Amino acid sequence: MAESWDGSYDDSGSFSDESGFYARLHIEPIYDSFLCPLTKKVMRDPVTIESGQTFERAAIEMWFNECRESRRKPICPMTLKELRTTDLNPSIALRNTIEEWTARNEAVQLDMARKSLNLGSPENETLGSLKYVQHVCQKGLSRHIARNAGLIPMIVSLLKSTSRRVQFRALETLKIVVQEDNECKEMLAEGDTLRTVVKFLRHERSKEKEEAVALLYELSTSQDLCEKIGSVNGAILILVGMSSSRSENVTTVENAERTLENLQTCENNIRQMAEYGRLRPLLTQILEGPPETKHSMAAHLGELVLNNDDKLFVAQTVGSSLINIMRSGDKQAKEAALKALNQISSFEASARVLVQQGILPPLVRDLFAVGSNPLPMKLKEVSATILANIVSSGSDFNSIPVEPNNQTTLVSEATIHSLLQLISNTGPAIECKLLQVLVGLTSSPSTISSIVNAIRSSGAIISLVQFIEAPQLDLRVSAIKLLQNISPHLSQELADALRGSVGQLSSLFRIIAENTGITEEQAAAVGLLADLPERDLGLSRQMLDEGAFELVHLRIFQLRQGGTRGGRFLTPFLEGLVRILARITFILADEPDAVAFCRNRDLAALFIELLQSNGLDNVQMVSAMALENLSLESKTLTQLPTLPEPGFCASIFPCFSSQPVLTGLCPLHRGTCSLKETFCLLEGNAVDKLVALLDHASEKVVEAALAALSTLLDDGVDVEKGVNILHNVDGVQPIFNVLFENRSENLMRRAVWTAERLLRNDDIAIEFSNNPNVNTALVDAFQHGDYKTRQIAERALRHVDKLPNFSNIFPNPGT
């Protein structure tokens, strides 16, 4: 039993051959009494049993356990005699003697080992020396020997070895040397050692990296070293990355995490961690730290660049705390909280969280505060920025009060009036942010009507229009975007404000004229101008006189030629330009110069080309509307042929009275037509392109195309020829298809009018008289349409013999 057990126990751990040489080298001989009979090794805790034999405590205890487990009576392993008791008596004198002997030998052994702790020694000797130092230090009682022997600087020097094995063993040894010894840690942290250790964190080789982070963890248990570790460039950044890595081994990740937890005792380290995405320590200080720390951490939070996920996390974690600081703190504390709130409110989801946590009342209060202790202007600017962020969050501002125990909301008339007044009495920076607040509120369908009403009641249009000429780009853009948002609701008021010689209208067109790429400002300016009342003759005449239409035509040409960089504003910019250019077609009847402009620039041809702008529904719709206006003028612009008066002979002899045959005349307008001069759709081959749009997915495009085609059947033209033209391009059936689909009331009215004109043709009337869809659509219009539509539907039904011609349902049927 003793033979099988011998060697299974090692009191000091196993030694490699590298360190065994020093462990076996004794200046003083080993006395037999020092050796445990069971382990054959020097005893550390010698005890004597009943037989008088001395053993290592752990070894004899294991022996007795073996006896019990085998159900034999305890015997002495040396004498093999049965023992009456298993009591162990410490051999204190022997233990003291062994310790003294060990200390003397270890001092000499360390001295021999240290001679190999340099870069010039053979690798095996260096590795053996390091392993022996580990052996000595792991015994605990002898750790001070390694410290006092000056081994730490020597081991540190080995980190610069070219041997990976030596580097790894040196890191491993330093970790053991500094364990539970603050003096060793302080010695290790001197000079450039920490920087050298941190460099190992960047190694791709996992073993060295693992030992380096384990060493840093040991060092970080000393609070005095935490700041020093954090001051090493890149240390915290690398540790943060390792703590969240999925590619590192578990031990490395755990040690990195534990190191960071120790480093959190230093505020500077917390700030660094936050910069690298580890926010929780900083947020914990805002929640639980003393007031001064809360404010400093909030200020630092405001300086960070956070991604959207982090902004949401911060809002959910410390949003309420920051709002409380803003509500009750002094100016310095308010500044810190406002900067942090400004940062996290820039994401819609986090802004909504702040609204739920009650940010609006204190924010609006500080913004409008006047009196003895108002908020400084620089902080009002931050407050205005936060409010601008908040209104972009999509929250329901109709139901969120901005005053305690009050129903006043952010969109109440009184609040908007206060905003408008503040805009008039502050500097450009705050004006810009407050205008952005109004931009956000007018961008929401649920709040725009309240804002429009408040602007109208305050008479603020004139003052808002003046910002178009502001020298500050951001301020100008915000003002134009606001005016664009409200223009569909206040178009006439805006037209009145822009009309005249003040210069704002010219300023808008100067913005459009810049050909350096399409900007947000240009897109907003074009959108604003496009929404102005299209039939405002005075405004259109002013645009014509100032060369605005010439400029717009040039910009459209540049866009179509690819001469301007596009970007995300290309589509709204082009759509707006086409709408502005189309407004000139609404004043053709009253403005000869407008007719001349359309001729000189061949606008009819341009709008026909734009009909084919697939994917740009608004461009196609507006182009069709412009062609309708141009086509309506064709009948007045067409030059009718002048026939000679009958001569004397013709008056006497009828055979001489026949009129000459005229060729080359427009069959529709009965005169000389051209696309450029008279805007004739037939001459411009536009009819088939308009017919193609009748199958468009957009109802507005269909309605505009049908309206343009209706000019071929209008009074003043040869309706029969117009019907033939539509028939020749297969346009009749698509028109009836529009009638069948019965979409909006306006489209139904237009389709019924066009169908009635078509059904005046006997062949078409016969073809569609038995079509149940036609009959159903016309009957529905006859029964449910407005007064005029019912009249037209009645006539159409008579064309297909569904009503008698002597119907007296309407006393004045009209024509």
PDB file of C-alpha atoms in Angstrom, residues 20 46 99 128 146 170 198 219 251 256 359 405 408 433 440 476 506 530 553 565 569 644 654 662 718 726 747 759 762:
ATOM      1  CA  GLY A  20      14.023  21.465 -10.836  1.00  0.00           C
ATOM      2  CA  PRO A  46       5.690  17.878  10.262  1.00  0.00           C
ATOM      3  CA  GLU A  99      11.955  26.725   7.705  1.00  0.00           C
ATOM      4  CA  GLY A 128      14.056  27.630 -15.395  1.00  0.00           C
ATOM      5  CA  ALA A 146      11.889  37.844  -4.456  1.00  0.00           C
ATOM      6  CA  ALA A 170       7.771  36.486 -17.541  1.00  0.00           C
ATOM      7  CA  VAL A 198      -0.757  46.816 -22.188  1.00  0.00           C
ATOM      8  CA  LEU A 219      -2.500  45.115 -10.420  1.00  0.00           C
ATOM      9  CA  THR A 251     -10.892  33.463 -19.045  1.00  0.00           C
ATOM     10  CA  ALA A 256     -10.924  41.980 -18.686  1.00  0.00           C
ATOM     11  CA  ILE A 359     -39.232  66.867 -19.870  1.00  0.00           C
ATOM     12  CA  ASN A 405     -52.131  71.477 -13.364  1.00  0.00           C
ATOM     13  CA  THR A 408     -51.941  74.310 -21.971  1.00  0.00           C
ATOM     14  CA  LYS A 433     -33.698  76.367 -33.155  1.00  0.00           C
ATOM     15  CA  GLY A 440     -41.257  69.885 -36.509  1.00  0.00           C
ATOM     16  CA  ARG A 476     -32.539  80.731 -43.584  1.00  0.00           C
ATOM     17  CA  SER A 506     -36.006  87.459 -55.598  1.00  0.00           C
ATOM     18  CA  ALA A 530     -44.529  75.713 -55.987  1.00  0.00           C
ATOM     19  CA  HIS A 553     -36.542  76.670 -67.320  1.00  0.00           C
ATOM     20  CA  ARG A 565     -25.422  66.760 -58.932  1.00  0.00           C
ATOM     21  CA  PHE A 569     -33.255  66.301 -52.926  1.00  0.00           C
ATOM     22  CA  PRO A 644     -61.042  85.307-101.084  1.00  0.00           C
ATOM     23  CA  PRO A 654     -72.813  79.802-109.691  1.00  0.00           C
ATOM     24  CA  LEU A 662     -57.080  74.305 -98.620  1.00  0.00           C
ATOM     25  CA  ASP A 718     -64.129  70.245 -84.293  1.00  0.00           C
ATOM     26  CA  LEU A 726     -58.791  59.665 -80.091  1.00  0.00           C
ATOM     27  CA  LEU A 747     -62.467  62.079 -61.876  1.00  0.00           C
ATOM     28  CA  LEU A 759     -70.983  59.151 -77.496  1.00  0.00           C
ATOM     29  CA  ASP A 762     -72.952  57.434 -83.777  1.00  0.00           C
TER      30      ASP A 762
END
